[in-house]
Coordinates of C-alpha atoms in Angstrom, one line a residue:
X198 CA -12.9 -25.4 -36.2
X199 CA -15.5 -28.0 -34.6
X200 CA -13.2 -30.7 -33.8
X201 CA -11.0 -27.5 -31.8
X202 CA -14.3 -26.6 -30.1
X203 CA -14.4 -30.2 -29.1
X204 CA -10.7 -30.4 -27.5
X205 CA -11.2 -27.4 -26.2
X206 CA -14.1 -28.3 -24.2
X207 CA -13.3 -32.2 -23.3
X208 CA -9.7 -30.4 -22.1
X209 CA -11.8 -27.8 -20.0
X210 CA -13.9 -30.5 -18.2
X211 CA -11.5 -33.2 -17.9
X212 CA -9.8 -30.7 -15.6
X213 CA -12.2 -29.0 -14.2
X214 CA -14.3 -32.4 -13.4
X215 CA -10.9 -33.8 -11.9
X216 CA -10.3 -30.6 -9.5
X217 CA -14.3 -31.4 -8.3
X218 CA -13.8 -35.2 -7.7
X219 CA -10.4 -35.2 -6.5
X220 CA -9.4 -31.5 -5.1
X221 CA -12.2 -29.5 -4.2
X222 CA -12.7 -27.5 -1.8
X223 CA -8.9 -27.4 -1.9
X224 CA -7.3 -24.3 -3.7
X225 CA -5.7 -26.7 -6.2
X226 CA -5.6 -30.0 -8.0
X227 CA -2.5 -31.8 -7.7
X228 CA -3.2 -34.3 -10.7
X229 CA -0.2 -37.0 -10.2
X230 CA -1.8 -37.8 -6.8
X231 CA -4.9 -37.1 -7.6
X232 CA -6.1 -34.8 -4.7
X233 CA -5.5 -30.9 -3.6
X234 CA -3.7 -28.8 -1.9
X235 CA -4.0 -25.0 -0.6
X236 CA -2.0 -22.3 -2.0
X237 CA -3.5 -19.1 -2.0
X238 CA -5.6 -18.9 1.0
X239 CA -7.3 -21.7 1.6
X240 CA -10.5 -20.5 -0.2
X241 CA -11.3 -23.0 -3.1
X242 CA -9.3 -20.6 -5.5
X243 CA -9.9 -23.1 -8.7
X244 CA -13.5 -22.9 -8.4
X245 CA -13.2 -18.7 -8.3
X246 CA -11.1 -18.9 -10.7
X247 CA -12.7 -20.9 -13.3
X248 CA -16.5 -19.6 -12.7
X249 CA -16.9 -17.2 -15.4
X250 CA -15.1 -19.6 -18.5
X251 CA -18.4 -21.8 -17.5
X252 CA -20.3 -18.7 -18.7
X253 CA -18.0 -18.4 -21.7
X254 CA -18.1 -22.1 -22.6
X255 CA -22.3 -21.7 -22.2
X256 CA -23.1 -23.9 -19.2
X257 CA -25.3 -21.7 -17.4
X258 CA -26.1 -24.4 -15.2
X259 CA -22.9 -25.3 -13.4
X260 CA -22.3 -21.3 -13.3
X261 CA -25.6 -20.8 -11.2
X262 CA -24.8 -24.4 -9.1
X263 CA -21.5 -22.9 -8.3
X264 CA -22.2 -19.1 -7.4
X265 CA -24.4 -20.4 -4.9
X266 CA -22.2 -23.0 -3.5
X267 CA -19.5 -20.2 -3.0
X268 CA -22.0 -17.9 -1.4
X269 CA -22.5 -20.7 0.7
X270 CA -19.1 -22.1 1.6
X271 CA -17.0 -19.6 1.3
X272 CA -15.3 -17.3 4.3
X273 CA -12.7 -14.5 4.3
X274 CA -12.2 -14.8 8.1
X275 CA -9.8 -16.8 7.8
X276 CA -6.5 -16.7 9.8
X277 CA -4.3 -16.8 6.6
X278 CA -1.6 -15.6 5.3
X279 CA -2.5 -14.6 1.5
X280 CA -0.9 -13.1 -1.5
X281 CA -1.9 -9.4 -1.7
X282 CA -1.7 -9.5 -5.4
X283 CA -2.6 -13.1 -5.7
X284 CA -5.7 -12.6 -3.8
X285 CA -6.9 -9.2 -6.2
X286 CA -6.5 -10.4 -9.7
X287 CA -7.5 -14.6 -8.9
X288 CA -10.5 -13.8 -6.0
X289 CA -11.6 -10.5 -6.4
X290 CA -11.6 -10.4 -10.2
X291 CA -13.1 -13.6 -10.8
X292 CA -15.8 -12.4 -7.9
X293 CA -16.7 -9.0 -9.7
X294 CA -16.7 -10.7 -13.1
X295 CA -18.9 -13.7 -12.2
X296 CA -21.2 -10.7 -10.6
X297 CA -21.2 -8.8 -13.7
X298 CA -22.0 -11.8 -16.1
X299 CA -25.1 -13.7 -13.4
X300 CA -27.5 -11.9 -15.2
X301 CA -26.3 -13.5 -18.3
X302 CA -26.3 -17.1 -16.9
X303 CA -29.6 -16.5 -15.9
X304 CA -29.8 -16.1 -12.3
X305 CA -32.1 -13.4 -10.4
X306 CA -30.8 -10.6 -9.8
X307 CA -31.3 -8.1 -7.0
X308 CA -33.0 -4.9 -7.2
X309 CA -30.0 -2.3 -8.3
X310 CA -28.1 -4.4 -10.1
X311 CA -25.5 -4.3 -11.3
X312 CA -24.3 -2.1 -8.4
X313 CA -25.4 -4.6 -5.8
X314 CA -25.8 -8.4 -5.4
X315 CA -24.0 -11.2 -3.8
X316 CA -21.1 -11.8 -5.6
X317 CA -20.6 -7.9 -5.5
X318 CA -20.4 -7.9 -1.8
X319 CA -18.1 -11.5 -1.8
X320 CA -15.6 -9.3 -3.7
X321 CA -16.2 -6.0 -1.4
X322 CA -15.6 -8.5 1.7
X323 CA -12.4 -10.2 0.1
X324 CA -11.1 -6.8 -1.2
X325 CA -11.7 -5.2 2.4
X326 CA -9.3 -7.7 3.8
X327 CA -6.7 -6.6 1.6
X328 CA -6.8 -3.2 2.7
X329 CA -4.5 -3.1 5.3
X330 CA -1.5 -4.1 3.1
X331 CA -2.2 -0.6 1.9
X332 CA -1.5 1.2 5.2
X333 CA 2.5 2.3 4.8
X334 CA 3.9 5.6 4.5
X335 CA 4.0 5.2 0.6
X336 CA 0.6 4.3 -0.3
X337 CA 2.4 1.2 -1.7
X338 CA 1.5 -2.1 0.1
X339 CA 3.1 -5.5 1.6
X340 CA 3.1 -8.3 -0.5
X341 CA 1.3 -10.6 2.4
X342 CA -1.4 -10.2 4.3
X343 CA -3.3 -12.4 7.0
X344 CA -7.2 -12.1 5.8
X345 CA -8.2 -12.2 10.0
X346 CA -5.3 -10.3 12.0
X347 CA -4.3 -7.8 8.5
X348 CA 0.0 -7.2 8.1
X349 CA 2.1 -9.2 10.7
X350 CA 4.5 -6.9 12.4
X351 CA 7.4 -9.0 11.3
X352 CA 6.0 -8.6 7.5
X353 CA 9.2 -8.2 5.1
X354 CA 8.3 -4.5 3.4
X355 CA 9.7 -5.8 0.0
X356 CA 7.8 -6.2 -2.6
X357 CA 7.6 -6.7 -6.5
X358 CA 6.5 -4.6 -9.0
X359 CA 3.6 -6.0 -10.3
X360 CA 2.5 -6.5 -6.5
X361 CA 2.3 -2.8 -6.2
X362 CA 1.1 -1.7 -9.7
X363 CA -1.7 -4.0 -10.2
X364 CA -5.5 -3.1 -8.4
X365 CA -6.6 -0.2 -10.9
X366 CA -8.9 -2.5 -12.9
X367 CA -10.6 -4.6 -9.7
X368 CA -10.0 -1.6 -7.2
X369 CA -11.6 1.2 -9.2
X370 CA -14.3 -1.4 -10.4
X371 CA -15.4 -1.9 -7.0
X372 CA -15.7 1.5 -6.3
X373 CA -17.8 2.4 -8.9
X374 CA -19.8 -0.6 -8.4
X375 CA -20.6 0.3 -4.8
X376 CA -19.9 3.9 -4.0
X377 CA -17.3 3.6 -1.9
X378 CA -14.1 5.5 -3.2
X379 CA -11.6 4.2 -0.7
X380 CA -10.7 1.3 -3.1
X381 CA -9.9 3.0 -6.3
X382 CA -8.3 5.5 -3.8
X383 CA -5.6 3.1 -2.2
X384 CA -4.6 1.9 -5.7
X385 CA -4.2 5.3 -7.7
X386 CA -1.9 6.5 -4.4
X387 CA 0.1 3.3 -5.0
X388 CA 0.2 3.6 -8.3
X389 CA 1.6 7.4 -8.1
X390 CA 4.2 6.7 -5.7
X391 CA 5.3 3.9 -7.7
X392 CA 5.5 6.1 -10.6
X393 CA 7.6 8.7 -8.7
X394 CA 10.6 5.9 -8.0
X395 CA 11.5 5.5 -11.5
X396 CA 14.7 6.1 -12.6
X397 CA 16.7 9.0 -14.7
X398 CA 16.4 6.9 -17.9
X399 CA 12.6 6.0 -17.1
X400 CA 12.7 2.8 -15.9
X401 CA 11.7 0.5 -12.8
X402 CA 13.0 -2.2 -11.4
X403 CA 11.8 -5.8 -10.2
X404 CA 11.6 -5.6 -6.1
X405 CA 10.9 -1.9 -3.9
X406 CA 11.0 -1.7 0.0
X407 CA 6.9 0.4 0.4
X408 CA 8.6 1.5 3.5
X409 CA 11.8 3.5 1.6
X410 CA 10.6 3.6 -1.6
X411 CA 14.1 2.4 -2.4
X412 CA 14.8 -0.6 -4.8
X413 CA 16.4 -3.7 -4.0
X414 CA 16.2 -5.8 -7.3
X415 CA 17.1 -3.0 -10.1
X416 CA 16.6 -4.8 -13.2
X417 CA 14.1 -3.6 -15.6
X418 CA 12.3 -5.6 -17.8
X419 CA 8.4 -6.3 -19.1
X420 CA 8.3 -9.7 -17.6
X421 CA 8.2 -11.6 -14.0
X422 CA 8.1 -8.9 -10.9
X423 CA 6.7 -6.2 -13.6
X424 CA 4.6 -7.4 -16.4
X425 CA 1.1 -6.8 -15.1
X426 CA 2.0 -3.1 -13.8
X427 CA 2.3 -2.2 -17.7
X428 CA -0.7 -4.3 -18.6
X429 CA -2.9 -2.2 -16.0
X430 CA -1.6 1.2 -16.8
X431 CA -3.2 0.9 -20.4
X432 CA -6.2 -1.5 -19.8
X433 CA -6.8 1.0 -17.0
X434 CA -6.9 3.9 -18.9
X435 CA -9.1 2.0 -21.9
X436 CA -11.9 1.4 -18.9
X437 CA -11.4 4.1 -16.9
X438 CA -11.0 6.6 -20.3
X439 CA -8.2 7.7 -17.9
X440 CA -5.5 9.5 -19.9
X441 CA -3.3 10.2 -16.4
X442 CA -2.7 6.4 -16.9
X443 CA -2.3 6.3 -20.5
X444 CA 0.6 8.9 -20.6
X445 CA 2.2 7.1 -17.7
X446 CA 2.2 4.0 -20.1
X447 CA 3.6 5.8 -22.8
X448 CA 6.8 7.4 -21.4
X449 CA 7.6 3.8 -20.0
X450 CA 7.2 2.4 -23.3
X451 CA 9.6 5.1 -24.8
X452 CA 12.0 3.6 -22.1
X453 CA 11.2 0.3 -22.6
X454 CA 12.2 1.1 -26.5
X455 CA 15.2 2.9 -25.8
X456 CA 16.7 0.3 -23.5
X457 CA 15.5 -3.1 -23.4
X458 CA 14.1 -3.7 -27.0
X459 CA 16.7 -5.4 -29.1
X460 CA 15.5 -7.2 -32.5
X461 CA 12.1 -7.7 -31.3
X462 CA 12.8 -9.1 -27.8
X463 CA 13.0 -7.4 -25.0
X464 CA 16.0 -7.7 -22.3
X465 CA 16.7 -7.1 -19.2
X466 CA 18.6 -4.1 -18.2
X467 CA 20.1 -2.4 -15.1
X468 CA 17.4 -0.3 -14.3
X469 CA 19.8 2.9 -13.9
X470 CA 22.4 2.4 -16.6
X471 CA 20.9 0.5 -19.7
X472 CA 23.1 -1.7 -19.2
X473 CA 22.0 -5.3 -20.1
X474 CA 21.9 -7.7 -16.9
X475 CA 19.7 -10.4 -18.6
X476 CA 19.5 -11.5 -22.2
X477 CA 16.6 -13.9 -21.7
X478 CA 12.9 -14.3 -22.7
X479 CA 10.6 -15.3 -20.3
X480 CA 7.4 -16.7 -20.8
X481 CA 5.5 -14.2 -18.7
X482 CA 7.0 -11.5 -21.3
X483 CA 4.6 -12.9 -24.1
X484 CA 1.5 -10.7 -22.8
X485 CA 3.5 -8.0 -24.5
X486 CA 2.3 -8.7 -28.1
X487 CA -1.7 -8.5 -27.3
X488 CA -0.9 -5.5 -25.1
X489 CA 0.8 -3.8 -28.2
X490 CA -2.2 -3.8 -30.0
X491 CA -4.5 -2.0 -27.7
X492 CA -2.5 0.9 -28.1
X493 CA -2.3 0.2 -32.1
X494 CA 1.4 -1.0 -32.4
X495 CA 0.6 -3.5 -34.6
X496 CA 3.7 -4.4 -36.7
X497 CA 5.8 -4.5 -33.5
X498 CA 3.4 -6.6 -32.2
X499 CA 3.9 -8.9 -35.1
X500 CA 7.4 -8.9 -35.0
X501 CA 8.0 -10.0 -31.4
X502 CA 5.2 -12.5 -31.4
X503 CA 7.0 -14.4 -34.6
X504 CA 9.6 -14.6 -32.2
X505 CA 8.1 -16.1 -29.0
X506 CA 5.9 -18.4 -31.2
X507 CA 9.5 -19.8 -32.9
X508 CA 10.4 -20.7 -29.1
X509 CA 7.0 -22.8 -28.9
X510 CA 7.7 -24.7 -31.8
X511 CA 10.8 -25.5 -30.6
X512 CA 10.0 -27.3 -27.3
X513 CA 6.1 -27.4 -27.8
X514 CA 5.6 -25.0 -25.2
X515 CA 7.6 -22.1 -23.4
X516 CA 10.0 -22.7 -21.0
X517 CA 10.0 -20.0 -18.2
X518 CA 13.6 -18.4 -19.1
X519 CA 14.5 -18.9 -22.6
X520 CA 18.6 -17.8 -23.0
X521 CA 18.3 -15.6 -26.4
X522 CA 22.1 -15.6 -27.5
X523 CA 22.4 -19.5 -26.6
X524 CA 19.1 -20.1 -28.2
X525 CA 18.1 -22.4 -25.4
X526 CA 16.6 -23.1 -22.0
X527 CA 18.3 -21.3 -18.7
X528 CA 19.3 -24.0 -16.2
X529 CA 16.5 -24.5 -13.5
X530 CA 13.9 -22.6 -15.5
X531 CA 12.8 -25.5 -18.0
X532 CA 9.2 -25.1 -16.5
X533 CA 5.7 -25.1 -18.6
X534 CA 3.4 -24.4 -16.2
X535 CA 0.1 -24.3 -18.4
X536 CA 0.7 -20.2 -18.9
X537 CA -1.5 -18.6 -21.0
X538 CA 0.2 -15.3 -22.2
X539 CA 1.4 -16.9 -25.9
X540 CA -2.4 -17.5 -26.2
X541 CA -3.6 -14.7 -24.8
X542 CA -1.5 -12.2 -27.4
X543 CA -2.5 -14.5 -30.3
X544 CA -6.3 -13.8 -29.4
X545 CA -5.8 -10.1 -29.3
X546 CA -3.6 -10.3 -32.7
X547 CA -6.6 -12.9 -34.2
X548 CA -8.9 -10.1 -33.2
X549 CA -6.8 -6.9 -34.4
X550 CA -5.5 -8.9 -37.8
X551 CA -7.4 -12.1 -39.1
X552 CA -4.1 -13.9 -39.7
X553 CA -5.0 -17.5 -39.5
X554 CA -1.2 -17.7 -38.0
X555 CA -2.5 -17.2 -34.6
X556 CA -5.4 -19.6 -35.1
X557 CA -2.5 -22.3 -35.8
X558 CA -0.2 -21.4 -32.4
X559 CA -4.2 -22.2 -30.7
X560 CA -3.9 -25.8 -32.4
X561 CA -0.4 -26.0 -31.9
X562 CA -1.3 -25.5 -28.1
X563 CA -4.0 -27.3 -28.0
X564 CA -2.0 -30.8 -29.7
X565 CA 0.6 -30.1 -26.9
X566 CA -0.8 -29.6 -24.0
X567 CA -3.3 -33.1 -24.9
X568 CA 0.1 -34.7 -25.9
X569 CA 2.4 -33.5 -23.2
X570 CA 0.5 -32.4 -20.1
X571 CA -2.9 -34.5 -20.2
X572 CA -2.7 -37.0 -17.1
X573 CA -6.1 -39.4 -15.5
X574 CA -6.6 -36.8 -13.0
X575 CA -6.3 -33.7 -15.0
X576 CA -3.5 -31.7 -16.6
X577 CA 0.0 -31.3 -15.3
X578 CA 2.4 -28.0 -15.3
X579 CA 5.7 -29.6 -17.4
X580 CA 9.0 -30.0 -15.0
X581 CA 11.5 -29.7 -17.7
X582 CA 9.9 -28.6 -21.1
X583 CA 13.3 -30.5 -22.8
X584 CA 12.6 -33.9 -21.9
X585 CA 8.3 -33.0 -21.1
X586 CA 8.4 -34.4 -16.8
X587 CA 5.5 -33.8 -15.0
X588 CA 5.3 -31.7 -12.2
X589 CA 2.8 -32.6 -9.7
X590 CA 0.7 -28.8 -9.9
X591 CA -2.3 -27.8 -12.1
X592 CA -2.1 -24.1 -11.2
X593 CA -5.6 -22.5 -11.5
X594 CA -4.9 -20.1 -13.9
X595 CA -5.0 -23.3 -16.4
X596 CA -9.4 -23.2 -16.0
X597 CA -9.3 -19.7 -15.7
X598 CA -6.7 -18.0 -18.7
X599 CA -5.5 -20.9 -21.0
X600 CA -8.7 -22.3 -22.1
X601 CA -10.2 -19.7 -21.9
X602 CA -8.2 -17.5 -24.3
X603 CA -8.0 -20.6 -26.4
X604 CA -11.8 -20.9 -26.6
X605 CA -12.1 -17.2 -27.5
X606 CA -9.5 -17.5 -30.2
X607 CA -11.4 -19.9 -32.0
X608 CA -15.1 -18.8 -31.1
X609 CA -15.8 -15.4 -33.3
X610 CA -19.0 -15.3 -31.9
X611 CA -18.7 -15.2 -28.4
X612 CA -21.2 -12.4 -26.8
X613 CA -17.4 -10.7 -25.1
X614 CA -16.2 -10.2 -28.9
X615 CA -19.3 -8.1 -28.8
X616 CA -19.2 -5.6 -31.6
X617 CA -22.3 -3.8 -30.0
X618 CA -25.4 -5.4 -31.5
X619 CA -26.4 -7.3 -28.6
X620 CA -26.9 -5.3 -25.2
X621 CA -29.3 -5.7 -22.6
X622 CA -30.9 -2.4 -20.6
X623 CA -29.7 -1.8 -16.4
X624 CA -32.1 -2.6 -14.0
X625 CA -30.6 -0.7 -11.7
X626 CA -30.0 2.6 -11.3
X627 CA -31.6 3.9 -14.4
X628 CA -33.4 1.7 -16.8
X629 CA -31.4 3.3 -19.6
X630 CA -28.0 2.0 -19.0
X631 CA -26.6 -0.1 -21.9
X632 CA -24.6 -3.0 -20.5
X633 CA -23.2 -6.3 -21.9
X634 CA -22.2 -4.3 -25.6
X635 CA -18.8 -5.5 -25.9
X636 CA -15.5 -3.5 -24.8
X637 CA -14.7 -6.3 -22.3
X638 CA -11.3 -5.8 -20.2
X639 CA -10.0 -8.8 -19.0
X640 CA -7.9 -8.7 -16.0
X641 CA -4.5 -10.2 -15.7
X642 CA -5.8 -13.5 -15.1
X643 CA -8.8 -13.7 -18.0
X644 CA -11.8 -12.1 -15.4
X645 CA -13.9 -10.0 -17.9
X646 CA -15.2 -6.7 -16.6
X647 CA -17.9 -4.4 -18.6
X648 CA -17.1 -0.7 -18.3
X649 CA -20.6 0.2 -18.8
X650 CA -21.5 -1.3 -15.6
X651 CA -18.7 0.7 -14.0
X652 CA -20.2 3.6 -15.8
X653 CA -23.8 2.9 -15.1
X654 CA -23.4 2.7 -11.3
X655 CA -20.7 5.5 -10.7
X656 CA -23.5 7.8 -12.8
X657 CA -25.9 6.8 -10.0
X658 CA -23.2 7.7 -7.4
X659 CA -22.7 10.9 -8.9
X660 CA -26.6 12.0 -9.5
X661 CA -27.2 11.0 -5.9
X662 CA -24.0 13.4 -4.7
X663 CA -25.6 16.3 -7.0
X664 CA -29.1 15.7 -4.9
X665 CA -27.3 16.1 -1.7
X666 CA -25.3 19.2 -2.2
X667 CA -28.6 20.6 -3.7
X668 CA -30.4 19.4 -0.5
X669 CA -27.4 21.0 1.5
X670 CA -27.5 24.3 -0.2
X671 CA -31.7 24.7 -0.1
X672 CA -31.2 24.1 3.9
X673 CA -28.0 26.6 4.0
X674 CA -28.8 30.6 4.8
X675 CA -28.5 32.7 1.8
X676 CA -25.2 34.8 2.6
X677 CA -25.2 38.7 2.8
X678 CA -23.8 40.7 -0.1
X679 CA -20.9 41.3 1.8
X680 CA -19.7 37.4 2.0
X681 CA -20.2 37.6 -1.8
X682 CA -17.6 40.2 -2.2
X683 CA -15.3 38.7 -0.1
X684 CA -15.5 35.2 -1.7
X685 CA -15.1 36.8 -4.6
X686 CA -12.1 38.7 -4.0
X687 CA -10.3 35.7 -2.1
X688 CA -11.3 33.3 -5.7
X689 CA -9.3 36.3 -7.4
X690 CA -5.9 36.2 -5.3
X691 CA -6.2 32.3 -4.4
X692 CA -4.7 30.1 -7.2
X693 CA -7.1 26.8 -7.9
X694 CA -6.6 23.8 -5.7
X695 CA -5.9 21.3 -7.8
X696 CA -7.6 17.9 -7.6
X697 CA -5.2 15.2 -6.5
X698 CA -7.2 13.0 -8.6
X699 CA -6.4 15.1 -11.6
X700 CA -4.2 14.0 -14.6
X701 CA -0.2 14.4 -14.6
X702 CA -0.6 15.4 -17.8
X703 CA -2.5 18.7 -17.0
X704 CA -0.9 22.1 -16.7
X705 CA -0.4 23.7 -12.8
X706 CA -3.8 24.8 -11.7
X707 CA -5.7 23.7 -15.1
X708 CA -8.5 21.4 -14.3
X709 CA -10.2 18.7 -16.2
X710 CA -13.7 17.0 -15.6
X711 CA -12.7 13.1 -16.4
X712 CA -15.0 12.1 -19.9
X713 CA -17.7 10.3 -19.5
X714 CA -17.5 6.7 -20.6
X715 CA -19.8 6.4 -24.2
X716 CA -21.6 3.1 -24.5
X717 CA -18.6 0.6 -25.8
X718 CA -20.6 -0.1 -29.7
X719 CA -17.6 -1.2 -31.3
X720 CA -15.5 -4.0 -31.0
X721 CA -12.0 -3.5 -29.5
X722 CA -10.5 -4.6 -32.6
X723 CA -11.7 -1.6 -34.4
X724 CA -11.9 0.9 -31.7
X725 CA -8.3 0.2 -30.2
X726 CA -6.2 -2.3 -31.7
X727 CA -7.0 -1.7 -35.1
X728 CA -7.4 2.2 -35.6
X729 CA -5.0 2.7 -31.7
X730 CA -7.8 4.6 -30.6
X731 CA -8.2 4.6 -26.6
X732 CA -10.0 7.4 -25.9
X733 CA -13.1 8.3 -26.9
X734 CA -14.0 12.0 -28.4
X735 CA -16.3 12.9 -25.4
X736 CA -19.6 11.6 -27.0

């Protein structure tokens, strides 16, 4: 595997080299022209973006030169108009994960970390500026929103799927990081509202009005518009150990069976009926094999992964609609835009199966995107995957999923395929928190985030709420008997308030204290994907 390592690498800084000398601080590298343009706020996205695969790859160095520069350089008061959902999973992911790993690259850390610290508050500050998006009578927020003035008034209230279902990982991360709850709030009230709009056969469509909660594009699929939603209801649920998210999950996947699954791929259906509106792949869709085995559905998994890796071999990449009855590309959707979901499902499958299959779709990536994509100033997104024109965009996604989840494939070792035998101890909160032991959820664009950090710092949050109540009650007057009995007799005829935090999955007026999260000491592989174990037995 050395001479992969080597591609790998020279690939990863013959890009990442070319967005410095020709792009930066730009958002992007346009390698045809060789210089940069903004696309996603105006805030050096590809440097975000790629700042924790320096970690991965080992150059500790360039990670610490760069989390200062951004400290340095980088503003959120900006007047801007920016992706809601671009901004979360590209900004505020990479931010949080970079924050989570500095100890790692060897910078100092702050006393309290990892619940404090630069990066931390970079994140906070860029995630605060998304907040307003959330303000609408649903819970569900707008698709744009200006980072200095918040919604525009004119705003359009439609928005995809994905745009709506995707802050439970970085949201509820950044509450438990810092204590502040309003986060992980605004993204579990968007995420049950959206839940409630689904349809009598169980499905969701592509676009919703947040306003009306009605839907304007009604088909249902697992790929553009939708794909991450899925994706976050079970990595959610993994690092949260929340089973409310989990059973969500699973009744869509019973839907997602019953209607759009046909030979292994999945379709696109009219999101009432059944009734098939698309027959075509897309390449966003192949995420679906790697999240199949983190629930344990292996052989499925398989299956449908033979069949998007079939596609590759026949154009040397995927196109972004592939036509499944014609067997070909949809007109004016040839594009290869450097995505990284084929690679990212063959990592998971590598992990959950050994099959050096998936160790031959990384070189078979790896040979086409040097052959196809590799330009002087960097790599190019492919115009027309039939013929291989260039288009004149290196997305940043490139640096921060696709080599990435190509290094990982072929690098056992890596301290994030942890299998618990190297930790290090919080210096935090409490000395005894176990962080860094594996059980790594990536994000939907490749950030790593450590639940035992999450874990670590909301315990802290919760000891120092326990302190005050105690404080409260020492200071409060002992009440007379007679209060007693009357308490008493109003617990008896009152039902129990239920929790709106509380699972869907429990019975009227039940309640359930959420698990704590154990120490991650196994692998995913053998904790999830393997043995489809998410949840752990409340050890």
């Amino acid at each position: 595997m050395g001479l992969i390592y080597l591609f790998q690498l020279s690939m990863f800084y013959h890009a990442y080299n070319s967005y410095l000398d020709h792009a930066y601080p730009y958002d992007e590298l346009r390698p045809l022209t060789c210089d940069g343009q903004d696309t996603w706020g105006s805030v050096s996205l590809t440097l975000i973006d790629a700042l924790d695969t320096l970690l991965i790859l080992g150059n500790y160095t360039e990670f610490q030169r760069v989390a200062t520069l951004l400290q340095d350089t980088v503003d959120f008061d900006i007047d801007v108009n920016a992706s809601v959902f671009e901004t979360n999973i590209r900004v505020v992911g990479g931010l949080l994960s970079a924050h989570l790993l500095s100890k790692r690259a060897g910078m100092e850390v702050e006393p309290g970390w990892p619940c404090s610290g630069p990066l931390l508050r970079m994140a906070e500050d860029a995630a605060r500026k998304l907040l307003p998006a959330f303000q609408t009578p649903t819970g569900m927020p707008y698709g744009t929103v200006n980072l200095l003035r918040g919604v525009n008034p004119t705003e359009t209230p439609v928005t995809c799927t994905a745009g709506v279902g995707t802050f439970i990982l970085e949201f509820s991360a950044l509450s438990r990081l810092t204590g502040d709850p309003v986060f992980e709030d605004v993204a579990r009230k968007a995420l049950r509202s959206l839940w409630k709009t689904r349809s009598e056969i169980g499905l969701v469509g592509n676009h919703i009005d947040v306003l009306s909660k009605k839907w304007v594009a009604q088909d249902a699929g697992i790929g553009a518009g939708v794909d991450s939603y899925f994706e976050y209801l079970v990595k959610g649920s993994i690092m949260l150990q929340d089973e409310e998210l989990l059973s969500m999950f699973l009744e869509y996947d019973k839907a997602i069976k019953n209607y759009t699954k046909f030979d292994d791929w999945y379709l696109w259906v009219q999101m009432h009926k059944g009734t098939v509106s698309m027959p075509v792949f897309q390449s966003l869709e192949a995420f679906w094999p790697g999240l199949q085995s983190l629930i344990g559905e292996l052989d499925s998994a398989l299956r449908t992964f033979h069949n998007y890796y079939t596609v590759w071999r026949q154009f040397g990449g995927l196109p972004e609609f592939y036509s499944i009855p014609q067997g070909y590309t949809v007109d004016k959707r040839e594009g290869y835009p450097l995505r990284p979901e084929l690679i990212e499902s063959a990592m998971y499958l590598y992990k959950a199966t050994g099959d050096h299959t998936f160790l031959q779709l990384g070189r078979d990536a790896v040979e086409s995107i040097e052959k196809i994509t590799r330009v002087p100033c960097g790599y190019a997104s492919v115009k027309d995957i039939r013929d291989h024109k260039l288009d004149n965009r290196m997305e940043s996604f490139f640096l921060a999923e696709t080599i990435k989840y190509l290094y990982l494939l072929f690098d056992p070792d890596n301290f994030l395929h942890n299998s618990g035998l190297d930790f290090e101890l919080g210096t935090g909160p409490s000395e005894d928190c176990v962080l860094g032991a594996g059980g790594y959820i990536f994000n939907t664009e490749a950030h790593p985030l450590d639940p035992a950090a999450l874990h670590c710092c909301s315990r802290k949050q919760e000891e120092r709420r326990e302190l005050q109540d105690i404080l409260l009650n020492l200071s409060e007057p002992l009440p007379s008997p007679q209060d007693t009995q009357s308490q008493e007799t109003d617990s008896e005829t009152e039902p129990p308030v239920m929790d709106p935090s509380e699972s869907i999955a429990l019975k009227p007026g039940s309640r359930r204290k959420a698990p704590l999260l154990s120490c991650p000491m196994q692998p995913f592989s053998a904790r999830l994907a393997v043995m489809g174990q998410v949840f752990t037995d409340g050890t």
